[in-house]
Amino acid sequence: MNLRPGARALALLLLSSAACGGPPTPSPVEGEPICPDFEVGATRAPMRGSLRFPVALTVRDGKDPITRATLTGRRSKDDPVSRILLADEDAEYELEWAQCENERAPRARTLSRETKDAAEYACGNATVYKTDKLVTRKGDAASRTVHFAAPPKPECWESELPAAAPAPSPDAGAEPAPADAGAAEPAAADGGAVDAGAASGGAVDAGARGAGATPADAGAPRDAGAAPRDGGAGGAPKPPSAGAGDAGTPAQGS
């Protein structure tokens, strides 16, 4: 009969237990790392948390392997701890801790944790990083507790989501205004004011010319040839001086 490695180890354990008289009992592995569930891809598919590089535990009695287990981490602190089968007897075992060289592919959250899932994973060449001694005593369950040895690569699988698209700018939808649109209007307004002022000034000048300016050829005043008034005589005209009236008239009979 061809048995898988895990089944052969269990059969070997049962045979050794029968010879020694102690039945195998589940023994807890304490201190296993916690790897929470995570999400991947654009659909945010839920995946089961686990170590990226699982740890292979081998229990040896001398040189003979008694049992093996592949530890992938607990998904939460409420998850039950992993367990291995050890005989309830007085014995001394060697615990061999090794880390798998192959990454364990993430599993969907909807899958149950089954033996066949572990069998599908190929650990590859596992590198031993620590060895411990475990001494058990018959009837003492605490003596069969295994304490997890942290591996060199303790990383868990984590969420790998696509980068989020950048948020649009608040004014992305508005059409940009021309660079000189704001300056053109004030310039036009100023120009109109200047022109209006110039037009107004022209009108004022024109009126000033018409109202107060005297044409150059307007001629002398009507009373330009009149005799000057005596400023001290109360405004009465001063009598003309002798000879003044005929100064320019030639003498008759000459």
PDB file of C-alpha atoms in Angstrom:
ATOM      1  CA  MET A   1       0.000   0.000   0.000  1.00  0.00           C
ATOM      2  CA  ASN A   2       1.373   3.378  -1.067  1.00  0.00           C
ATOM      3  CA  LEU A   3       0.918   6.011   1.642  1.00  0.00           C
ATOM      4  CA  ARG A   4       1.558   9.742   1.427  1.00  0.00           C
ATOM      5  CA  PRO A   5       4.418  11.098   3.585  1.00  0.00           C
ATOM      6  CA  GLY A   6       2.025  12.481   6.168  1.00  0.00           C
ATOM      7  CA  ALA A   7       0.137   9.201   6.405  1.00  0.00           C
ATOM      8  CA  ARG A   8       3.365   7.205   6.750  1.00  0.00           C
ATOM      9  CA  ALA A   9       4.520   9.460   9.594  1.00  0.00           C
ATOM     10  CA  LEU A  10       1.184   9.016  11.351  1.00  0.00           C
ATOM     11  CA  ALA A  11       1.323   5.239  10.899  1.00  0.00           C
ATOM     12  CA  LEU A  12       4.864   5.192  12.277  1.00  0.00           C
ATOM     13  CA  LEU A  13       3.735   7.228  15.257  1.00  0.00           C
ATOM     14  CA  LEU A  14       0.839   4.883  15.933  1.00  0.00           C
ATOM     15  CA  LEU A  15       3.124   1.855  15.789  1.00  0.00           C
ATOM     16  CA  SER A  16       5.673   3.381  18.144  1.00  0.00           C
ATOM     17  CA  SER A  17       2.901   4.464  20.495  1.00  0.00           C
ATOM     18  CA  ALA A  18       1.447   0.988  20.554  1.00  0.00           C
ATOM     19  CA  ALA A  19       4.845  -0.487  21.379  1.00  0.00           C
ATOM     20  CA  CYS A  20       5.331   1.952  24.253  1.00  0.00           C
ATOM     21  CA  GLY A  21       1.738   1.764  25.424  1.00  0.00           C
ATOM     22  CA  GLY A  22       0.910   5.495  25.180  1.00  0.00           C
ATOM     23  CA  PRO A  23      -1.679   6.645  22.622  1.00  0.00           C
ATOM     24  CA  PRO A  24      -0.797   9.713  20.492  1.00  0.00           C
ATOM     25  CA  THR A  25      -2.485  12.897  21.575  1.00  0.00           C
ATOM     26  CA  PRO A  26      -2.779  16.289  19.890  1.00  0.00           C
ATOM     27  CA  SER A  27      -0.118  18.595  21.263  1.00  0.00           C
ATOM     28  CA  PRO A  28      -0.405  22.385  20.722  1.00  0.00           C
ATOM     29  CA  VAL A  29       2.126  24.601  18.944  1.00  0.00           C
ATOM     30  CA  GLU A  30       2.122  27.920  20.796  1.00  0.00           C
ATOM     31  CA  GLY A  31       3.474  31.242  19.541  1.00  0.00           C
ATOM     32  CA  GLU A  32       2.661  30.684  15.870  1.00  0.00           C
ATOM     33  CA  PRO A  33       2.589  34.083  14.050  1.00  0.00           C
ATOM     34  CA  ILE A  34      -0.758  35.715  13.247  1.00  0.00           C
ATOM     35  CA  CYS A  35      -1.316  36.608   9.576  1.00  0.00           C
ATOM     36  CA  PRO A  36      -4.663  38.395   9.061  1.00  0.00           C
ATOM     37  CA  ASP A  37      -6.788  37.981   5.944  1.00  0.00           C
ATOM     38  CA  PHE A  38      -6.053  40.364   3.079  1.00  0.00           C
ATOM     39  CA  GLU A  39      -7.358  41.481  -0.346  1.00  0.00           C
ATOM     40  CA  VAL A  40      -5.847  41.403  -3.845  1.00  0.00           C
ATOM     41  CA  GLY A  41      -6.615  42.802  -7.289  1.00  0.00           C
ATOM     42  CA  ALA A  42      -9.040  45.376  -8.602  1.00  0.00           C
ATOM     43  CA  THR A  43     -11.973  43.264  -7.361  1.00  0.00           C
ATOM     44  CA  ARG A  44     -10.486  43.202  -3.842  1.00  0.00           C
ATOM     45  CA  ALA A  45     -10.793  39.425  -3.685  1.00  0.00           C
ATOM     46  CA  PRO A  46     -10.698  38.240  -0.030  1.00  0.00           C
ATOM     47  CA  MET A  47      -7.797  35.898   0.728  1.00  0.00           C
ATOM     48  CA  ARG A  48      -6.787  33.837   3.731  1.00  0.00           C
ATOM     49  CA  GLY A  49      -3.912  35.168   5.781  1.00  0.00           C
ATOM     50  CA  SER A  50      -0.755  33.066   5.865  1.00  0.00           C
ATOM     51  CA  LEU A  51       3.027  33.217   5.945  1.00  0.00           C
ATOM     52  CA  ARG A  52       4.669  33.878   2.607  1.00  0.00           C
ATOM     53  CA  PHE A  53       7.259  31.198   3.410  1.00  0.00           C
ATOM     54  CA  PRO A  54       5.789  28.472   5.634  1.00  0.00           C
ATOM     55  CA  VAL A  55       7.745  26.731   8.367  1.00  0.00           C
ATOM     56  CA  ALA A  56       8.321  22.978   8.336  1.00  0.00           C
ATOM     57  CA  LEU A  57       8.482  21.336  11.775  1.00  0.00           C
ATOM     58  CA  THR A  58       9.988  17.871  12.071  1.00  0.00           C
ATOM     59  CA  VAL A  59       9.914  15.891  15.335  1.00  0.00           C
ATOM     60  CA  ARG A  60      12.671  13.293  15.552  1.00  0.00           C
ATOM     61  CA  ASP A  61      13.235  10.453  17.977  1.00  0.00           C
ATOM     62  CA  GLY A  62      16.972  10.127  17.600  1.00  0.00           C
ATOM     63  CA  LYS A  63      17.463  10.060  13.823  1.00  0.00           C
ATOM     64  CA  ASP A  64      14.000   8.793  13.017  1.00  0.00           C
ATOM     65  CA  PRO A  65      11.331  11.347  12.117  1.00  0.00           C
ATOM     66  CA  ILE A  66       8.220  10.851  14.258  1.00  0.00           C
ATOM     67  CA  THR A  67       5.973  13.494  12.704  1.00  0.00           C
ATOM     68  CA  ARG A  68       6.072  16.525  10.441  1.00  0.00           C
ATOM     69  CA  ALA A  69       3.886  19.588  10.100  1.00  0.00           C
ATOM     70  CA  THR A  70       3.803  22.621   7.781  1.00  0.00           C
ATOM     71  CA  LEU A  71       2.883  25.748   9.709  1.00  0.00           C
ATOM     72  CA  THR A  72       1.438  28.691   7.797  1.00  0.00           C
ATOM     73  CA  GLY A  73       0.418  30.976  10.657  1.00  0.00           C
ATOM     74  CA  ARG A  74      -2.918  31.738  12.317  1.00  0.00           C
ATOM     75  CA  ARG A  75      -5.406  34.088  10.708  1.00  0.00           C
ATOM     76  CA  SER A  76      -6.395  35.743  14.006  1.00  0.00           C
ATOM     77  CA  LYS A  77      -5.830  35.338  17.709  1.00  0.00           C
ATOM     78  CA  ASP A  78      -9.203  33.594  17.912  1.00  0.00           C
ATOM     79  CA  ASP A  79      -8.135  30.844  15.508  1.00  0.00           C
ATOM     80  CA  PRO A  80      -7.268  27.512  17.115  1.00  0.00           C
ATOM     81  CA  VAL A  81      -3.565  26.785  17.417  1.00  0.00           C
ATOM     82  CA  SER A  82      -1.884  24.209  15.238  1.00  0.00           C
ATOM     83  CA  ARG A  83      -1.357  20.773  16.774  1.00  0.00           C
ATOM     84  CA  ILE A  84       0.908  17.801  16.212  1.00  0.00           C
ATOM     85  CA  LEU A  85       0.523  14.222  17.429  1.00  0.00           C
ATOM     86  CA  LEU A  86       2.865  13.059  20.196  1.00  0.00           C
ATOM     87  CA  ALA A  87       2.676   9.920  22.311  1.00  0.00           C
ATOM     88  CA  ASP A  88       1.712  10.285  25.951  1.00  0.00           C
ATOM     89  CA  GLU A  89       4.892   8.839  27.381  1.00  0.00           C
ATOM     90  CA  ASP A  90       8.227   9.648  28.890  1.00  0.00           C
ATOM     91  CA  ALA A  91      10.404  10.553  25.945  1.00  0.00           C
ATOM     92  CA  GLU A  92      12.908  13.030  24.574  1.00  0.00           C
ATOM     93  CA  TYR A  93      12.478  14.443  21.098  1.00  0.00           C
ATOM     94  CA  GLU A  94      14.395  16.743  18.832  1.00  0.00           C
ATOM     95  CA  LEU A  95      12.456  19.545  17.173  1.00  0.00           C
ATOM     96  CA  GLU A  96      13.830  20.659  13.824  1.00  0.00           C
ATOM     97  CA  TRP A  97      12.655  24.027  12.497  1.00  0.00           C
ATOM     98  CA  ALA A  98      13.153  24.799   8.800  1.00  0.00           C
ATOM     99  CA  GLN A  99      11.759  27.441   6.475  1.00  0.00           C
ATOM    100  CA  CYS A 100      10.480  26.505   3.025  1.00  0.00           C
ATOM    101  CA  GLU A 101      12.189  28.048   0.033  1.00  0.00           C
ATOM    102  CA  ASN A 102       8.946  28.314  -1.972  1.00  0.00           C
ATOM    103  CA  GLU A 103       6.251  30.888  -1.371  1.00  0.00           C
ATOM    104  CA  ARG A 104       2.877  29.464  -0.506  1.00  0.00           C
ATOM    105  CA  ALA A 105       0.279  30.770  -2.953  1.00  0.00           C
ATOM    106  CA  PRO A 106      -2.531  32.758  -1.289  1.00  0.00           C
ATOM    107  CA  ARG A 107      -5.806  30.887  -0.846  1.00  0.00           C
ATOM    108  CA  ALA A 108      -9.304  32.272  -1.248  1.00  0.00           C
ATOM    109  CA  ARG A 109     -11.096  33.001   2.006  1.00  0.00           C
ATOM    110  CA  THR A 110     -14.044  30.802   1.052  1.00  0.00           C
ATOM    111  CA  LEU A 111     -11.931  27.633   1.014  1.00  0.00           C
ATOM    112  CA  SER A 112     -11.839  25.541   4.142  1.00  0.00           C
ATOM    113  CA  ARG A 113      -8.532  24.532   5.632  1.00  0.00           C
ATOM    114  CA  GLU A 114      -8.185  20.969   4.454  1.00  0.00           C
ATOM    115  CA  THR A 115      -5.394  18.432   4.394  1.00  0.00           C
ATOM    116  CA  LYS A 116      -5.393  18.312   0.595  1.00  0.00           C
ATOM    117  CA  ASP A 117      -4.615  22.048   0.494  1.00  0.00           C
ATOM    118  CA  ALA A 118      -1.437  21.446   2.464  1.00  0.00           C
ATOM    119  CA  ALA A 119      -0.542  18.448   0.297  1.00  0.00           C
ATOM    120  CA  GLU A 120      -0.737  20.563  -2.877  1.00  0.00           C
ATOM    121  CA  TYR A 121       1.918  22.942  -1.600  1.00  0.00           C
ATOM    122  CA  ALA A 122       5.548  22.024  -2.387  1.00  0.00           C
ATOM    123  CA  CYS A 123       7.875  23.327   0.298  1.00  0.00           C
ATOM    124  CA  GLY A 124      11.051  22.809  -1.742  1.00  0.00           C
ATOM    125  CA  ASN A 125      14.410  22.728   0.000  1.00  0.00           C
ATOM    126  CA  ALA A 126      13.740  23.719   3.604  1.00  0.00           C
ATOM    127  CA  THR A 127      16.655  25.330   5.391  1.00  0.00           C
ATOM    128  CA  VAL A 128      17.000  24.360   9.051  1.00  0.00           C
ATOM    129  CA  TYR A 129      17.388  27.469  11.184  1.00  0.00           C
ATOM    130  CA  LYS A 130      16.954  26.059  14.695  1.00  0.00           C
ATOM    131  CA  THR A 131      16.774  22.805  16.683  1.00  0.00           C
ATOM    132  CA  ASP A 132      15.206  22.320  20.126  1.00  0.00           C
ATOM    133  CA  LYS A 133      14.791  19.528  22.657  1.00  0.00           C
ATOM    134  CA  LEU A 134      11.384  18.461  23.893  1.00  0.00           C
ATOM    135  CA  VAL A 135      11.113  16.223  26.951  1.00  0.00           C
ATOM    136  CA  THR A 136       7.660  14.731  27.554  1.00  0.00           C
ATOM    137  CA  ARG A 137       6.312  13.006  30.660  1.00  0.00           C
ATOM    138  CA  LYS A 138       3.514  10.523  30.656  1.00  0.00           C
ATOM    139  CA  GLY A 139       0.253  11.982  31.930  1.00  0.00           C
ATOM    140  CA  ASP A 140       1.583  15.570  31.708  1.00  0.00           C
ATOM    141  CA  ALA A 141      -0.066  17.307  28.760  1.00  0.00           C
ATOM    142  CA  ALA A 142       1.836  20.560  29.356  1.00  0.00           C
ATOM    143  CA  SER A 143       5.147  18.790  28.758  1.00  0.00           C
ATOM    144  CA  ARG A 144       4.056  18.054  25.180  1.00  0.00           C
ATOM    145  CA  THR A 145       3.467  21.730  24.305  1.00  0.00           C
ATOM    146  CA  VAL A 146       5.695  22.921  21.450  1.00  0.00           C
ATOM    147  CA  HIS A 147       6.864  26.554  21.361  1.00  0.00           C
ATOM    148  CA  PHE A 148       7.157  28.067  17.895  1.00  0.00           C
ATOM    149  CA  ALA A 149      10.626  29.251  16.810  1.00  0.00           C
ATOM    150  CA  ALA A 150      10.460  32.445  14.705  1.00  0.00           C
ATOM    151  CA  PRO A 151      11.834  31.959  11.157  1.00  0.00           C
ATOM    152  CA  PRO A 152      14.312  34.249   9.355  1.00  0.00           C
ATOM    153  CA  LYS A 153      11.499  35.415   7.033  1.00  0.00           C
ATOM    154  CA  PRO A 154       8.432  36.089   9.191  1.00  0.00           C
ATOM    155  CA  GLU A 155       6.556  38.105   6.521  1.00  0.00           C
ATOM    156  CA  CYS A 156       2.846  37.490   5.990  1.00  0.00           C
ATOM    157  CA  TRP A 157       0.953  37.995   2.753  1.00  0.00           C
ATOM    158  CA  GLU A 158      -0.488  41.521   2.580  1.00  0.00           C
ATOM    159  CA  SER A 159      -3.023  43.364   0.437  1.00  0.00           C
ATOM    160  CA  GLU A 160      -1.901  44.169  -3.105  1.00  0.00           C
ATOM    161  CA  LEU A 161      -4.415  46.615  -4.579  1.00  0.00           C
ATOM    162  CA  PRO A 162      -4.076  48.793  -7.711  1.00  0.00           C
ATOM    163  CA  ALA A 163      -3.215  52.419  -7.140  1.00  0.00           C
ATOM    164  CA  ALA A 164      -6.261  54.658  -6.781  1.00  0.00           C
ATOM    165  CA  ALA A 165      -6.920  57.184  -9.568  1.00  0.00           C
ATOM    166  CA  PRO A 166      -5.994  60.769  -8.608  1.00  0.00           C
ATOM    167  CA  ALA A 167      -8.928  62.931  -7.544  1.00  0.00           C
ATOM    168  CA  PRO A 168      -9.984  65.518 -10.164  1.00  0.00           C
ATOM    169  CA  SER A 169      -9.034  69.135  -9.522  1.00  0.00           C
ATOM    170  CA  PRO A 170     -11.956  71.354  -8.364  1.00  0.00           C
ATOM    171  CA  ASP A 171     -11.583  73.626 -11.427  1.00  0.00           C
ATOM    172  CA  ALA A 172     -10.818  70.858 -13.895  1.00  0.00           C
ATOM    173  CA  GLY A 173     -14.210  71.246 -15.642  1.00  0.00           C
ATOM    174  CA  ALA A 174     -14.090  75.041 -15.973  1.00  0.00           C
ATOM    175  CA  GLU A 175     -12.758  76.605 -19.184  1.00  0.00           C
ATOM    176  CA  PRO A 176      -9.637  78.676 -18.529  1.00  0.00           C
ATOM    177  CA  ALA A 177     -10.161  82.441 -19.009  1.00  0.00           C
ATOM    178  CA  PRO A 178      -7.850  84.296 -21.491  1.00  0.00           C
ATOM    179  CA  ALA A 179      -4.766  85.656 -19.820  1.00  0.00           C
ATOM    180  CA  ASP A 180      -5.503  89.281 -20.822  1.00  0.00           C
ATOM    181  CA  ALA A 181      -9.281  89.161 -20.451  1.00  0.00           C
ATOM    182  CA  GLY A 182      -9.202  90.820 -17.058  1.00  0.00           C
ATOM    183  CA  ALA A 183      -6.706  93.479 -18.137  1.00  0.00           C
ATOM    184  CA  ALA A 184      -8.501  94.374 -21.356  1.00  0.00           C
ATOM    185  CA  GLU A 185     -11.637  95.643 -19.670  1.00  0.00           C
ATOM    186  CA  PRO A 186      -9.922  98.043 -17.234  1.00  0.00           C
ATOM    187  CA  ALA A 187      -7.800  99.353 -20.103  1.00  0.00           C
ATOM    188  CA  ALA A 188     -10.870 100.031 -22.193  1.00  0.00           C
ATOM    189  CA  ALA A 189     -12.538 101.725 -19.251  1.00  0.00           C
ATOM    190  CA  ASP A 190      -9.498 103.898 -18.630  1.00  0.00           C
ATOM    191  CA  GLY A 191      -9.187 104.751 -22.263  1.00  0.00           C
ATOM    192  CA  GLY A 192     -12.805 105.819 -22.420  1.00  0.00           C
ATOM    193  CA  ALA A 193     -12.340 108.032 -19.397  1.00  0.00           C
ATOM    194  CA  VAL A 194      -9.315 109.691 -20.928  1.00  0.00           C
ATOM    195  CA  ASP A 195     -11.092 110.249 -24.236  1.00  0.00           C
ATOM    196  CA  ALA A 196     -14.136 111.581 -22.465  1.00  0.00           C
ATOM    197  CA  GLY A 197     -11.975 113.927 -20.485  1.00  0.00           C
ATOM    198  CA  ALA A 198     -10.170 115.014 -23.602  1.00  0.00           C
ATOM    199  CA  ALA A 199     -13.456 115.624 -25.378  1.00  0.00           C
ATOM    200  CA  SER A 200     -14.730 117.532 -22.387  1.00  0.00           C
ATOM    201  CA  GLY A 201     -11.544 119.549 -22.227  1.00  0.00           C
ATOM    202  CA  GLY A 202     -11.882 120.393 -25.886  1.00  0.00           C
ATOM    203  CA  ALA A 203     -15.398 121.533 -25.300  1.00  0.00           C
ATOM    204  CA  VAL A 204     -14.269 123.761 -22.435  1.00  0.00           C
ATOM    205  CA  ASP A 205     -11.486 125.281 -24.521  1.00  0.00           C
ATOM    206  CA  ALA A 206     -13.838 125.880 -27.364  1.00  0.00           C
ATOM    207  CA  GLY A 207     -16.275 127.633 -25.058  1.00  0.00           C
ATOM    208  CA  ALA A 208     -13.523 129.664 -23.486  1.00  0.00           C
ATOM    209  CA  ARG A 209     -12.373 130.849 -26.845  1.00  0.00           C
ATOM    210  CA  GLY A 210     -15.877 131.792 -27.840  1.00  0.00           C
ATOM    211  CA  ALA A 211     -16.751 133.530 -24.585  1.00  0.00           C
ATOM    212  CA  GLY A 212     -13.698 135.443 -23.425  1.00  0.00           C
ATOM    213  CA  ALA A 213     -11.310 135.771 -26.347  1.00  0.00           C
ATOM    214  CA  THR A 214     -11.361 138.905 -28.499  1.00  0.00           C
ATOM    215  CA  PRO A 215     -10.562 138.492 -32.180  1.00  0.00           C
ATOM    216  CA  ALA A 216      -7.328 140.191 -33.190  1.00  0.00           C
ATOM    217  CA  ASP A 217      -9.003 142.258 -35.954  1.00  0.00           C
ATOM    218  CA  ALA A 218     -12.040 143.236 -33.981  1.00  0.00           C
ATOM    219  CA  GLY A 219     -10.939 146.869 -34.246  1.00  0.00           C
ATOM    220  CA  ALA A 220     -10.712 149.614 -31.702  1.00  0.00           C
ATOM    221  CA  PRO A 221     -13.574 150.362 -29.364  1.00  0.00           C
ATOM    222  CA  ARG A 222     -16.243 152.626 -30.604  1.00  0.00           C
ATOM    223  CA  ASP A 223     -15.162 155.451 -28.339  1.00  0.00           C
ATOM    224  CA  ALA A 224     -11.480 155.035 -29.114  1.00  0.00           C
ATOM    225  CA  GLY A 225     -11.307 158.471 -30.775  1.00  0.00           C
ATOM    226  CA  ALA A 226     -13.299 160.271 -28.129  1.00  0.00           C
ATOM    227  CA  ALA A 227     -11.616 162.655 -25.857  1.00  0.00           C
ATOM    228  CA  PRO A 228     -10.451 161.182 -22.611  1.00  0.00           C
ATOM    229  CA  ARG A 229     -12.506 161.798 -19.610  1.00  0.00           C
ATOM    230  CA  ASP A 230     -11.125 163.757 -16.736  1.00  0.00           C
ATOM    231  CA  GLY A 231     -10.668 161.275 -13.978  1.00  0.00           C
ATOM    232  CA  GLY A 232     -10.850 163.976 -11.337  1.00  0.00           C
ATOM    233  CA  ALA A 233     -13.753 165.966 -12.785  1.00  0.00           C
ATOM    234  CA  GLY A 234     -16.415 163.566 -11.865  1.00  0.00           C
ATOM    235  CA  GLY A 235     -16.401 161.956 -15.227  1.00  0.00           C
ATOM    236  CA  ALA A 236     -17.043 165.244 -17.250  1.00  0.00           C
ATOM    237  CA  PRO A 237     -15.244 165.422 -20.555  1.00  0.00           C
ATOM    238  CA  LYS A 238     -12.123 167.563 -20.667  1.00  0.00           C
ATOM    239  CA  PRO A 239     -12.202 170.376 -23.211  1.00  0.00           C
ATOM    240  CA  PRO A 240      -9.881 169.825 -26.085  1.00  0.00           C
ATOM    241  CA  SER A 241      -6.659 171.756 -26.142  1.00  0.00           C
ATOM    242  CA  ALA A 242      -6.135 174.592 -28.545  1.00  0.00           C
ATOM    243  CA  GLY A 243      -5.088 173.603 -32.022  1.00  0.00           C
ATOM    244  CA  ALA A 244      -5.788 170.034 -31.399  1.00  0.00           C
ATOM    245  CA  GLY A 245      -8.794 169.849 -33.639  1.00  0.00           C
ATOM    246  CA  ASP A 246      -7.089 171.260 -36.756  1.00  0.00           C
ATOM    247  CA  ALA A 247      -3.627 169.957 -36.143  1.00  0.00           C
ATOM    248  CA  GLY A 248      -3.770 167.770 -39.146  1.00  0.00           C
ATOM    249  CA  THR A 249      -5.755 170.202 -41.387  1.00  0.00           C
ATOM    250  CA  PRO A 250      -3.717 172.389 -43.665  1.00  0.00           C
ATOM    251  CA  ALA A 251      -4.285 176.180 -43.454  1.00  0.00           C
ATOM    252  CA  GLN A 252      -6.713 177.545 -45.927  1.00  0.00           C
ATOM    253  CA  GLY A 253      -5.320 179.686 -48.631  1.00  0.00           C
ATOM    254  CA  SER A 254      -1.845 178.298 -48.386  1.00  0.00           C
TER     255      SER A 254
END
